[in-house]
Coordinates of C-alpha atoms and ligand atoms in Angstrom, one line a residue:
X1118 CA -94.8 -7.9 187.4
X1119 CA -94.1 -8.8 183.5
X1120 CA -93.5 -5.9 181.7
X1121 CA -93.9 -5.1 177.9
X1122 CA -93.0 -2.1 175.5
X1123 CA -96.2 -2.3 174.5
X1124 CA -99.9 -4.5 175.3
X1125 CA -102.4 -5.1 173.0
X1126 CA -105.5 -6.0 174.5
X1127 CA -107.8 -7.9 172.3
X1128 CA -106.3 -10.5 169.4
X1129 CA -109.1 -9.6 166.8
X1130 CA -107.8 -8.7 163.2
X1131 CA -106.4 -5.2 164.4
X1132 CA -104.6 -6.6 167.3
X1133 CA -102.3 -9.1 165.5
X1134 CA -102.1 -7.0 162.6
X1135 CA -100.5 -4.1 165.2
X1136 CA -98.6 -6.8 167.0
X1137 CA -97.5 -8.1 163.4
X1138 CA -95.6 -4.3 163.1
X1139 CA -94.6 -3.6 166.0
X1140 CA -92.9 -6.6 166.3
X1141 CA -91.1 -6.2 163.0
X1142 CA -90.2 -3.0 163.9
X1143 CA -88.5 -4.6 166.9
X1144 CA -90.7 -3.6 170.1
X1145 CA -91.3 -6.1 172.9
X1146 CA -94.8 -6.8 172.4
X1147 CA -97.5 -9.0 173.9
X1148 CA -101.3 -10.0 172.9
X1149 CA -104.2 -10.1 176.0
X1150 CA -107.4 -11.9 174.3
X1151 CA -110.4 -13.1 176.0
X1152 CA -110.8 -16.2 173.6
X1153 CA -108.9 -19.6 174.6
X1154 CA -108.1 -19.9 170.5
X1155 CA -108.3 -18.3 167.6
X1156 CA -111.9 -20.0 166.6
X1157 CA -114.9 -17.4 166.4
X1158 CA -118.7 -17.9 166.5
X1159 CA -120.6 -16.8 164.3
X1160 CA -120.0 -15.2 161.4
X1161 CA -118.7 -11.7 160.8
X1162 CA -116.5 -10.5 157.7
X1163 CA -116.8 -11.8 154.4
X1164 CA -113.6 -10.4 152.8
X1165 CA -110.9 -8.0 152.3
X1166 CA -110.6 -4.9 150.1
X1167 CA -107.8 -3.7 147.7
X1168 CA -106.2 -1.8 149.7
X1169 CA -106.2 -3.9 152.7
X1170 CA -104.7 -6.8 150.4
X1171 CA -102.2 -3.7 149.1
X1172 CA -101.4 -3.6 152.6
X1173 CA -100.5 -7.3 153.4
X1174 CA -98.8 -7.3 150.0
X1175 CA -96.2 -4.7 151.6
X1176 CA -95.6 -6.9 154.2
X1177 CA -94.8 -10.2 152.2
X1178 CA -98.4 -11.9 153.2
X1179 CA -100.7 -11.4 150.9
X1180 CA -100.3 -14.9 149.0
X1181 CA -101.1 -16.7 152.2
X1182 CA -104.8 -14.5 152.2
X1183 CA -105.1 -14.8 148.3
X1184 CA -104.3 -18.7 148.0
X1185 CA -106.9 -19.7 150.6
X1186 CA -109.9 -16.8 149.3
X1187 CA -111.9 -16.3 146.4
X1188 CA -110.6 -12.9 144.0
X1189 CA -113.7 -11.1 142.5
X1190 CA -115.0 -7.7 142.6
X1191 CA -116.4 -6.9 146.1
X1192 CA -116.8 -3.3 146.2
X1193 CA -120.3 -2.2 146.4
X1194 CA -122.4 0.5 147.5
X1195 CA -125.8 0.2 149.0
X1196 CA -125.7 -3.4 147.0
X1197 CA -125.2 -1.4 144.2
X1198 CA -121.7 -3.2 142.5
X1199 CA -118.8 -1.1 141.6
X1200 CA -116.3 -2.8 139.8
X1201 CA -112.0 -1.8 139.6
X1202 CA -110.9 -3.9 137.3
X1203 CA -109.6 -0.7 135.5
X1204 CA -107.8 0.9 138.7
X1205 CA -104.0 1.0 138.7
X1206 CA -103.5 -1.4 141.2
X1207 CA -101.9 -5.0 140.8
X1208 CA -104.6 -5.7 143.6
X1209 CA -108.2 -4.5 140.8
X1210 CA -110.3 -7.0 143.2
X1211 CA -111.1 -8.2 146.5
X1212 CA -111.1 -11.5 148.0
X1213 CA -113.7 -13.2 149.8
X1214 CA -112.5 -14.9 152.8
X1215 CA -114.6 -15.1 155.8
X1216 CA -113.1 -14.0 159.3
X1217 CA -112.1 -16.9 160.4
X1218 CA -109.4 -17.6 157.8
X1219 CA -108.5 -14.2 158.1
X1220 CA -108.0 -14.6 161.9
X1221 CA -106.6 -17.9 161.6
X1222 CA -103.9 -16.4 159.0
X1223 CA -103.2 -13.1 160.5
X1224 CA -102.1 -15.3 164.1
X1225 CA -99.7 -17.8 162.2
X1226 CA -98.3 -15.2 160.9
X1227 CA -97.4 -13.1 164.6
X1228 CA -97.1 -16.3 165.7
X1229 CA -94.1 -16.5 163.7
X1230 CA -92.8 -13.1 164.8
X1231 CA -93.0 -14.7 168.2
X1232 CA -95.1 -12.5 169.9
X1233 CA -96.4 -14.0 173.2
X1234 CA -100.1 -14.0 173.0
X1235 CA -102.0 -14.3 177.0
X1236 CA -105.0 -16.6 175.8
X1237 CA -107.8 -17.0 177.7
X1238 CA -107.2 -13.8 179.6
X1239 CA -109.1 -10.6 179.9
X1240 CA -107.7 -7.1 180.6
X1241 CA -109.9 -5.8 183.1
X1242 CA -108.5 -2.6 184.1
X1243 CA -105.7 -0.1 183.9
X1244 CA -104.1 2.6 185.4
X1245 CA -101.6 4.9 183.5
X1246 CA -98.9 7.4 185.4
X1247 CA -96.0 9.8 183.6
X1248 CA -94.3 6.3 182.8
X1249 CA -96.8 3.3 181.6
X1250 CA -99.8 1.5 182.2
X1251 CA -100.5 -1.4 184.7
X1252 CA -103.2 -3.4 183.0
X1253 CA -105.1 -5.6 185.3
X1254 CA -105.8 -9.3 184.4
X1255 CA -108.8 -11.7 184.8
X1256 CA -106.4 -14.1 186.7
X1257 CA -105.8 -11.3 189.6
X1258 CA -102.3 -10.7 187.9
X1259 CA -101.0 -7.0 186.0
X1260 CA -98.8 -6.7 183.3
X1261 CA -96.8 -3.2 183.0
X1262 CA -96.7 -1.7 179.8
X1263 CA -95.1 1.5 178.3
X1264 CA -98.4 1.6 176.1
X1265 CA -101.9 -0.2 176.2
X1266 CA -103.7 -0.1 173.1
X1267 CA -107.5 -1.3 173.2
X1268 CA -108.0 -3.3 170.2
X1269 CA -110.7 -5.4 172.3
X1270 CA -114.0 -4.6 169.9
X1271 CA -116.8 -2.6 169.5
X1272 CA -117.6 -2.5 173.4
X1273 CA -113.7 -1.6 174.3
X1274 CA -113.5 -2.0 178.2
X1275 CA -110.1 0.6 177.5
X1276 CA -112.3 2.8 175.4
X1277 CA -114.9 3.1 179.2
X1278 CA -111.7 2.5 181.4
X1279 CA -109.6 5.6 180.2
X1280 CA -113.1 8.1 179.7
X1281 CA -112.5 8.0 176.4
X1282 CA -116.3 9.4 174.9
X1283 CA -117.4 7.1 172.0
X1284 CA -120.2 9.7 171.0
X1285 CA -122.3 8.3 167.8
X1286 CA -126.1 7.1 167.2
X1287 CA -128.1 5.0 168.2
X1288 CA -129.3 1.6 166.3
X1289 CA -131.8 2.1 163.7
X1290 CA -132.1 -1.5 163.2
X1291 CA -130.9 -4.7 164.3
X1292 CA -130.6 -8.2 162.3
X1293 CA -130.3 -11.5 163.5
X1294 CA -127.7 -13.6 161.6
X1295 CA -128.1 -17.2 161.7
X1296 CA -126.7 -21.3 160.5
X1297 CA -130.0 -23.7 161.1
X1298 CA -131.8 -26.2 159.8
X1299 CA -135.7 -25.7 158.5
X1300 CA -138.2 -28.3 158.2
X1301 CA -140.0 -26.9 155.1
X1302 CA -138.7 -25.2 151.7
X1303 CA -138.8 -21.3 152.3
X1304 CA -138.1 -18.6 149.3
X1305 CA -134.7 -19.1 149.0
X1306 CA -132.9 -15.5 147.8
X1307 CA -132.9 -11.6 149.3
X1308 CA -136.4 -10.1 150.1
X1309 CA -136.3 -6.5 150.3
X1310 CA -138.0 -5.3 153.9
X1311 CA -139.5 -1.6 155.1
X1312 CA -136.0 -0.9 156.8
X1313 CA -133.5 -3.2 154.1
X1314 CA -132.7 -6.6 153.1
X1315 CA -133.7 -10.5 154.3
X1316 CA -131.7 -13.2 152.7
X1317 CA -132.2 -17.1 153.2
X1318 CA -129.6 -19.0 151.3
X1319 CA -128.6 -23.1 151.5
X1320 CA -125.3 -24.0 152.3
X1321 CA -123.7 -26.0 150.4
X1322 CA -124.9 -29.1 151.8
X1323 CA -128.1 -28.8 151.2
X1324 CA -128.9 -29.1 154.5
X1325 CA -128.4 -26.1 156.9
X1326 CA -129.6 -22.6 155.9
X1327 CA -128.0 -19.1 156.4
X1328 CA -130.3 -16.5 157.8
X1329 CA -129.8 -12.8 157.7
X1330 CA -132.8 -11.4 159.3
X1331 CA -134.1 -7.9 160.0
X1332 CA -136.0 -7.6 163.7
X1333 CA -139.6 -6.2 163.7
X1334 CA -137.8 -4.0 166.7
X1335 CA -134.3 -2.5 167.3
X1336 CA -133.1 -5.5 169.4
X1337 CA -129.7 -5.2 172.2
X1338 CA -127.5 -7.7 173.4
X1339 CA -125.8 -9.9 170.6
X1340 CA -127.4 -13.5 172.2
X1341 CA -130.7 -13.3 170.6
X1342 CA -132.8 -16.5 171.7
X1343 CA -134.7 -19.6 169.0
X1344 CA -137.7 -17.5 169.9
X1345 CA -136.5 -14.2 169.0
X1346 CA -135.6 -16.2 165.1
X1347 CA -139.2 -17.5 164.8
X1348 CA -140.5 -14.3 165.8
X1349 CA -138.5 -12.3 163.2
X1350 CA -138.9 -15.2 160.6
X1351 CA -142.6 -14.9 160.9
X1352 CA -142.8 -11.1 161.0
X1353 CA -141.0 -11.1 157.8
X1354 CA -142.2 -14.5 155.9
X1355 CA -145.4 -15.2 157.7
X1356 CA -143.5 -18.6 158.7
X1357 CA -140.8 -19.7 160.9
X1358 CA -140.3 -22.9 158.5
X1359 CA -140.1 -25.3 161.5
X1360 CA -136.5 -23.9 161.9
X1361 CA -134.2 -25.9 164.3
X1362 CA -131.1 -27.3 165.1
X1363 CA -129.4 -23.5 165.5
X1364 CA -125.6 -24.1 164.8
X1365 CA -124.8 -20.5 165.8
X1366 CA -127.3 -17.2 166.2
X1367 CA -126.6 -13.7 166.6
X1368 CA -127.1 -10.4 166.7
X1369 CA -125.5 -6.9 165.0
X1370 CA -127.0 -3.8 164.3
X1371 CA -126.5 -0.5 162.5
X1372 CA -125.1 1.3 166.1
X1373 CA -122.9 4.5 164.8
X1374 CA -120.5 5.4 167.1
X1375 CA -117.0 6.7 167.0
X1376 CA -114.1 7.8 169.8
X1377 CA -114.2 11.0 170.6
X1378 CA -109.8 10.3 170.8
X1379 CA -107.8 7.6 169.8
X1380 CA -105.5 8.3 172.2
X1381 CA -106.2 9.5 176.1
X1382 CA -101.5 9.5 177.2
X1383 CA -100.4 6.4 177.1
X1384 CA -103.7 4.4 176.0
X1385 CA -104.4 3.9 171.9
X1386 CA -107.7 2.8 170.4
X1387 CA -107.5 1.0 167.2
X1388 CA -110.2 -1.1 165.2
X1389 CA -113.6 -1.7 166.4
X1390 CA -112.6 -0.5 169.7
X1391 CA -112.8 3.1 168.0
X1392 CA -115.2 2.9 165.8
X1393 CA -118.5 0.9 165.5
X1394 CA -121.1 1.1 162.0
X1395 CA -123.1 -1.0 159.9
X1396 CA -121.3 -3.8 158.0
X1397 CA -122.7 -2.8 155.0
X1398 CA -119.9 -2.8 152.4
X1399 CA -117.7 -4.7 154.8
X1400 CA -115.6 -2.1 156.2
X1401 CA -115.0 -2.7 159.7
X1402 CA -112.1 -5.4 159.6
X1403 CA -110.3 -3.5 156.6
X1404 CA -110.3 -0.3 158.6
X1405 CA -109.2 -2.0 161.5
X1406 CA -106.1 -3.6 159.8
X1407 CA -105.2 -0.3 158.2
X1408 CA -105.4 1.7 161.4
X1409 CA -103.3 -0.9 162.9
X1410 CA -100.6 -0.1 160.0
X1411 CA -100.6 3.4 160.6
X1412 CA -100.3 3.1 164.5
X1413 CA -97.5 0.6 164.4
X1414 CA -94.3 2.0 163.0
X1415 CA -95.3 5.6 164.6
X1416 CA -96.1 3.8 168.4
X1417 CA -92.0 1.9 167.3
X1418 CA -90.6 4.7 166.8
X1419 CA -91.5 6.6 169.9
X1420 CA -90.8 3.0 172.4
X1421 CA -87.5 3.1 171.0
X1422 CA -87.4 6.9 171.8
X1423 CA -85.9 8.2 167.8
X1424 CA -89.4 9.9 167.8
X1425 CA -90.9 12.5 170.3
X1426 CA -94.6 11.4 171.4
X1427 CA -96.2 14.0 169.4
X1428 CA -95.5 11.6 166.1
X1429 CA -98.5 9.5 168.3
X1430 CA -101.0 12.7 167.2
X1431 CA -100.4 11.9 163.8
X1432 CA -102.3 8.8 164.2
X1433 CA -105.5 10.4 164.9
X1434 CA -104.9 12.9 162.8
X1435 CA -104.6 10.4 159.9
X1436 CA -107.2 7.7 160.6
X1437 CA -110.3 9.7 162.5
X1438 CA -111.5 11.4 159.1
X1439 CA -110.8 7.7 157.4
X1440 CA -113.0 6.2 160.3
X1441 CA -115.7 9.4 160.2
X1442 CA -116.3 8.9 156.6
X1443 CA -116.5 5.0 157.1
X1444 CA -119.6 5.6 159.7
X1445 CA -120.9 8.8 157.1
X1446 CA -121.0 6.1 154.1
X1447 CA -122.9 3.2 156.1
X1448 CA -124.9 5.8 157.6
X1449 CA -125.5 6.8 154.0
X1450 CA -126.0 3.0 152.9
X1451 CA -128.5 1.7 155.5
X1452 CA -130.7 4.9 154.5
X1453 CA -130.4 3.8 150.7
X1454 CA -131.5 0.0 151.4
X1455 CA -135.1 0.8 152.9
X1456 CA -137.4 -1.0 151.1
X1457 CA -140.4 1.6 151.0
X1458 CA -141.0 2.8 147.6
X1459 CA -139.6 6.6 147.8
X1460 CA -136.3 4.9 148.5
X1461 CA -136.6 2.3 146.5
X1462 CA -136.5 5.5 144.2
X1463 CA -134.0 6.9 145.1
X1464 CA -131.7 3.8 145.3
X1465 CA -132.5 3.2 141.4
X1466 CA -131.5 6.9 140.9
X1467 CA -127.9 6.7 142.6
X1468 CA -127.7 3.5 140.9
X1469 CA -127.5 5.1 137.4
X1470 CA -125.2 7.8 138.7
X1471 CA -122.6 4.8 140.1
X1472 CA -123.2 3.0 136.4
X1473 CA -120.9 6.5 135.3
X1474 CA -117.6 6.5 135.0
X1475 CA -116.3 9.3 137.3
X1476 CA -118.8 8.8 140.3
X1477 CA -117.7 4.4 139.8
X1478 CA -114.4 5.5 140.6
X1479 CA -114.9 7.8 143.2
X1480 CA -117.0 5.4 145.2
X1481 CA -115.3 2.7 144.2
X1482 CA -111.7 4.0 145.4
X1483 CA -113.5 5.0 148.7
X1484 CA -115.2 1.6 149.2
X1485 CA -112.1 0.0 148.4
X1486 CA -109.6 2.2 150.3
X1487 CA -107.7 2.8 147.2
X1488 CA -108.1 6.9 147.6
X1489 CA -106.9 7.7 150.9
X1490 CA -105.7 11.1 151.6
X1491 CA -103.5 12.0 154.8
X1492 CA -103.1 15.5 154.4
X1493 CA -99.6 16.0 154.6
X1494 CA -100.0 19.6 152.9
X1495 CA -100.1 21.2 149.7
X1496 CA -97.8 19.7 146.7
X1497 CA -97.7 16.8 144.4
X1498 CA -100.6 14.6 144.2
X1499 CA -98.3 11.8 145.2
X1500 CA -98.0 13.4 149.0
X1501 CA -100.4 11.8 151.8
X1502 CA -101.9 8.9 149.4
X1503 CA -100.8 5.6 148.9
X1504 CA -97.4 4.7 147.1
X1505 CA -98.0 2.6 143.9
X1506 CA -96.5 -0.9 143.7
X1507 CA -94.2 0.0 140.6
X1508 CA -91.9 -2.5 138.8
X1509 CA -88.2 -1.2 139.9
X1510 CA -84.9 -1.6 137.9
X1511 CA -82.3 -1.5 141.0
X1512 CA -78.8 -2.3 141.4
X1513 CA -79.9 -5.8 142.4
X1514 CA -82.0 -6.5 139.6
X1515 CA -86.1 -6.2 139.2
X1516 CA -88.1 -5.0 142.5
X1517 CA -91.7 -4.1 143.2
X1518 CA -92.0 -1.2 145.3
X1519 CA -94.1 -3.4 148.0
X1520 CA -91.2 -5.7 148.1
X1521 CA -88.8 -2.8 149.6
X1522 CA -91.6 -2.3 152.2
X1523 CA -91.6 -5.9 153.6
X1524 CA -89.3 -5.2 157.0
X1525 CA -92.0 -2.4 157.6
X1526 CA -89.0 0.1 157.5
X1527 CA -89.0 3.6 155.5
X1528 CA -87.8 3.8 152.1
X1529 CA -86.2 6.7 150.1
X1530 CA -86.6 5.5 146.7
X1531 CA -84.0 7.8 144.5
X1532 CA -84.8 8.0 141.0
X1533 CA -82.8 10.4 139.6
X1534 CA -78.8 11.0 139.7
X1535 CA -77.6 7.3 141.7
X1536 CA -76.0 8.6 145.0
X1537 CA -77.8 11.8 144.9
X1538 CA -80.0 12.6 148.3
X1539 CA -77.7 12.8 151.2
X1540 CA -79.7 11.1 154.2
X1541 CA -76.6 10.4 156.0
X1542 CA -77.9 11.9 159.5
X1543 CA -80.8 9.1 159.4
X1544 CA -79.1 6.0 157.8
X1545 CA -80.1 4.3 160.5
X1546 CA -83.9 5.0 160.0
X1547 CA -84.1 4.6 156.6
X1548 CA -83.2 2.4 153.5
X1549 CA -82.0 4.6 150.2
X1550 CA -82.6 2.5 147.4
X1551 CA -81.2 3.9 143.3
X1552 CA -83.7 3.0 140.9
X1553 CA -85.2 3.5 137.8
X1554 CA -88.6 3.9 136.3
X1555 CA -89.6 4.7 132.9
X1556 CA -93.7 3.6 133.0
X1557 CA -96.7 5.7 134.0
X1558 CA -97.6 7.2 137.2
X1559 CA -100.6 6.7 138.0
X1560 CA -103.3 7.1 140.6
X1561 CA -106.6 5.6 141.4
X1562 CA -109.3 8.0 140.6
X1563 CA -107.0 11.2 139.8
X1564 CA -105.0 9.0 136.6
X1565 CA -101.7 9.8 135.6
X1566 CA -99.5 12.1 137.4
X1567 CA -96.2 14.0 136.9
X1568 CA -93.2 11.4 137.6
X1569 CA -91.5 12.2 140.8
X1570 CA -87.5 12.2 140.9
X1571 CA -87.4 11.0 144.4
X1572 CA -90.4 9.7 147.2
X1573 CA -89.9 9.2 150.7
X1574 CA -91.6 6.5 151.8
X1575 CA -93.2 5.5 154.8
X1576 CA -93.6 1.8 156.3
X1577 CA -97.3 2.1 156.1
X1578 CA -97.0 2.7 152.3
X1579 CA -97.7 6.0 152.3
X1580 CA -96.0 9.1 150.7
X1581 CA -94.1 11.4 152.9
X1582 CA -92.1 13.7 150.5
X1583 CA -91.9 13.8 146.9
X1584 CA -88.5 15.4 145.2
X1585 CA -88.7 17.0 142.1
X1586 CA -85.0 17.3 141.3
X1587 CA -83.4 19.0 144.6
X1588 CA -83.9 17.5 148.0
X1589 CA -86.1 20.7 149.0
X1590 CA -88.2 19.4 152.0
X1591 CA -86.1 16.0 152.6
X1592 CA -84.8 16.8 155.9
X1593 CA -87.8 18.4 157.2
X1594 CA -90.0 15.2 156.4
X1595 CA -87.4 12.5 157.6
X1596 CA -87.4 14.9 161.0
X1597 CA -91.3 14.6 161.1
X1598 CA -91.8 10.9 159.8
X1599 CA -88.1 9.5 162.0
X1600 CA -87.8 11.8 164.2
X1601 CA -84.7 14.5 164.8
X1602 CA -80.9 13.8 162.5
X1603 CA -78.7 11.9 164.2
X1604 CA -75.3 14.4 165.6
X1605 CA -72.2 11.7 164.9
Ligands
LIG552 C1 -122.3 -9.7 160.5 C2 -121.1 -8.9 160.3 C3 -120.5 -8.9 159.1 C4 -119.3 -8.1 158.9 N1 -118.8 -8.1 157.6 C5 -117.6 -7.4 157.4 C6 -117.0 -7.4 156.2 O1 -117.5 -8.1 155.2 N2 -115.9 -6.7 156.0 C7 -115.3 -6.1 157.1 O2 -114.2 -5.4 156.9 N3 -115.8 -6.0 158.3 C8 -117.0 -6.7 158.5 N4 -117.6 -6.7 159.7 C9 -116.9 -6.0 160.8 C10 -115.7 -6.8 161.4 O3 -116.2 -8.1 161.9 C11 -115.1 -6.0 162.5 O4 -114.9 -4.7 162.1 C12 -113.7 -6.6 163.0 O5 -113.9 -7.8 163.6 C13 -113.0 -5.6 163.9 O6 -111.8 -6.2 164.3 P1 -111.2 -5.8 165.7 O7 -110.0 -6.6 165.8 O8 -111.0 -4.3 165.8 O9 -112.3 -6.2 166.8 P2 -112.8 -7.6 167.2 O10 -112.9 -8.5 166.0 O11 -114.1 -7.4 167.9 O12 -111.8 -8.2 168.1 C14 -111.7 -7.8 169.4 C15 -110.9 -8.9 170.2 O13 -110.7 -8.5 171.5 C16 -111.1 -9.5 172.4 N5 -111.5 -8.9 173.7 C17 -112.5 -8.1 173.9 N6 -112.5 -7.6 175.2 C18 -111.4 -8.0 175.7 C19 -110.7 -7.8 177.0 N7 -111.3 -7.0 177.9 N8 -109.6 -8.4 177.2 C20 -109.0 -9.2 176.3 N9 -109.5 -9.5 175.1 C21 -110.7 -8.8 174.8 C22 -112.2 -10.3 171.7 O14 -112.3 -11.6 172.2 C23 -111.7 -10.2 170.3 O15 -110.9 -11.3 169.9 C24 -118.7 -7.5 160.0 C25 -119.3 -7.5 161.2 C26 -120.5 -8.2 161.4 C27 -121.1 -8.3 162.8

């Protein structure tokens, strides 16, 4: 039997984002995906958010999303724009890029890690014990791993095969989306609807036509037939248009759900496989990546045994609330984006309340990830959020922050007395780097903050310590975050 450190089972955005880190942090990893190729029907997200491209950045790639996408302002709330060209990011945007680019980008670039990907393969059961996971294949053959993490979509056969409860609600509506071709003009633009939005919109040429459609019922199953598009088409526009010549069709809805665990032993959930919502504000795939970044340096760390397997209950400590408030704000967004009149109301209302400063940048840092929290305890505001991408003066010249983070390693940035901080014990865990810094510290949302003389941080960007002239904490946060000193 073929065995791996660790399987990923599904090669969506989360599962060669994970199989990006894990394989930088130098764990034998492999990919199990359903699909013969990267290609994917249909259409699903539109783009990425700032702190998703913050996150790519760290790892050297952003360039190869933001050369090939379209950098705008992105961040909305029930439809209701919020801009960030004022937050203190290098990143003040988001990028349209649909899915498919995205996936296309994300695999070249494990690809080039050299992680094996199983294509055309299914995982179609497992079974864990004390020491790892056999995980059953479509082709009648097993592959054992130390870990199995589901990053196989909203309908997770690892999320139902380990009992892992994905409690939630249930859809309050469903929408067809749809490429065709329609025989007569129709009114081209969004058409607000009793429970939200219709658009029809050419493409480009001229031709075919993009439908997102809301059902006159909630609708299951995501292959929705030519019959079920006229239907909705006339229920909504009193015509179907003569549409034909369907390049793809499908189905997604406003299902709520979330995994009770992320982690049942030696299984992990990550992306869509934990936690399913509206796509309103296009959320899902962001998420996704960024639970994949939190996951992978902990999950390395334990494989290679410097970290006890309790670093693995960080994980859902950190990202469940992340996920719960993601399902909380679509929740919140469908609601707004009725189409009756008392809501239409209401949506005018919260849009002059977004329109002010303070509640722009609170939902604005949300929508855009820029704001999250781990709560690592009390202390400087710096602690639990994200590290800012600060222009360094180092012994080697000029560095950004995000460049030190690019081998996905931890980084004790020193910048107070050179030499100072003795890390000795962990040297092997973690790069010290001297610098200096004489701007601003500042935060999304919160502004400027006092200037640390020393962060600890970790690969996933975030802040672990924070030194304010001793090294009061240090060792107890490189125990936590690397695991225990090493005894020479
Ligand atoms: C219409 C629409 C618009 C959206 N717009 C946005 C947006 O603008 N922004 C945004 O961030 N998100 C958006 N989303 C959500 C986004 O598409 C998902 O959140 C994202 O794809 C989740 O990535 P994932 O890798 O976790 O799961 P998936 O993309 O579902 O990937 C799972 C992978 O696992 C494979 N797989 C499944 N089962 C198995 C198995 N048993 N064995 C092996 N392989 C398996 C599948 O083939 C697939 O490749 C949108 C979704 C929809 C439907």
């Amino acid at each position: 039997m073929t065995t791996h450190a660790v399987v990923i089972a599904g090669g969506g955005p989360t599962g060669l984002m994970l199989a990006g880190e894990l394989a930088l942090a130098g764990v034998d990893v492999a990919i199990v995906e359903r699909r013969p190729n990267q290609d994917l029907a249909g259409l699903r997200a539109g783009g990425l958010h700032a702190r998703t491209i913050e996150v790519l950045d760290q790892r050297g790639i952003a360039d190869r999303f933001l050369s090939q996408g379209k950098i705008m302002q992105v961040a909305g709330f029930a439809m209701i724009p919020l801009d960030i060209s004022d937050f203190p990011t290098r990143h003040n945007y988001g990028l349209a890029l649909t899915q498919s680019h995205i996936e296309r980008l994300l695999a070249a670039w494990v690809d080039e890690l050299a992680v094996p990907i199983h294509r055309g393969l299914e995982v179609t059961g497992l079974v864990q014990d004390d020491t790892g996971v056999d995980v059953a294949l479509s082709d009648g053959r097993s592959l054992r791993a130390e870990y199995l993490v589901g990053c196989d979509g909203g309908r997770s056969l690892v999320r139902k095969k380990s009992g892992i409860d994905f409690p939630g609600w249930d859809p309050s509506v469903s929408y067809l989306i749809a490429e065709v071709e329609m025989a007569e003009e129709a009114p081209w633009g969004v058409r607000s609807g009793e429970k939200g939005i219709n658009a029809l919109g050419k493409l480009e040429d001229g031709k075919r036509v993009r439908v997102v459609l809301i059902e006159p019922n909630v609708m299951p199953g995501d292959t929705p037939t030519l019959g079920e598009l006229r239907d909705a088409l006339v229920a909504v526009y009193g015509s179907d248009y003569g549409v034909h010549n369907v390049t793809f069709l499908s189905r997604f809805t406003d299902t709520t759900r979330q995994a009770a665990s992320y982690r049942e032993r030696r299984v992990l959930l990550a992306g869509d496989a934990a936690h399913v919502h509206s796509p309103t504000g296009g959320q899902g795939l962001n998420i996704g990546v960024q639970d994949a970044v939190n996951l992978g340096w902990k999950l390395a760390r334990v494989v290679h045994g410097t970290s006890p397997e309790s670093l693995l209950d960080t994980y859902q400590a950190e990202r469940h609330p992340i996920g719960a408030r993601v399902l909380k704000n679509t929740m919140a967004q469908t609601a707004l984006m009725h189409g009756d009149e008392r809501t239409k109301a209401l949506h005018e209302r919260v849009s002059e309340l977004l329109k002010m400063d303070e509640p722009r940048k609170r939902y604005a840092a949300m929508m855009s990830g820029l704001d999250i929290h781990y709560d690592l305890g009390a202390g400087h505001p710096l602690l639990g959020r994200r590290m800012p991408d600060l222009d360094l003066v180092t012994e080697s010249g000029p560095r950004r922050v995000f460049t030190l983070l690019h081998e996905a390693r931890s980084v004790l940035l020193n910048l107070g007395e050179p030499g100072a901080l003795d890390i000795a014990r962990w040297a092997d865990r973690v790069q010290r780097i001297d610098a200096r810094y004489t701007g601003v510290w500042e935060l999304p949302v919160l502004g400027p903050v006092a200037a640390p003389t020393a962060v600890l941080i970790r690969p996933d960007g975030y802040v672990a310590w924070v030194g304010d002239g001793t090294d009061m904490g240090l060792h107890e946060a490189l125990t936590t975050w690397l695991g225990p000193p090493r005894h020479d």
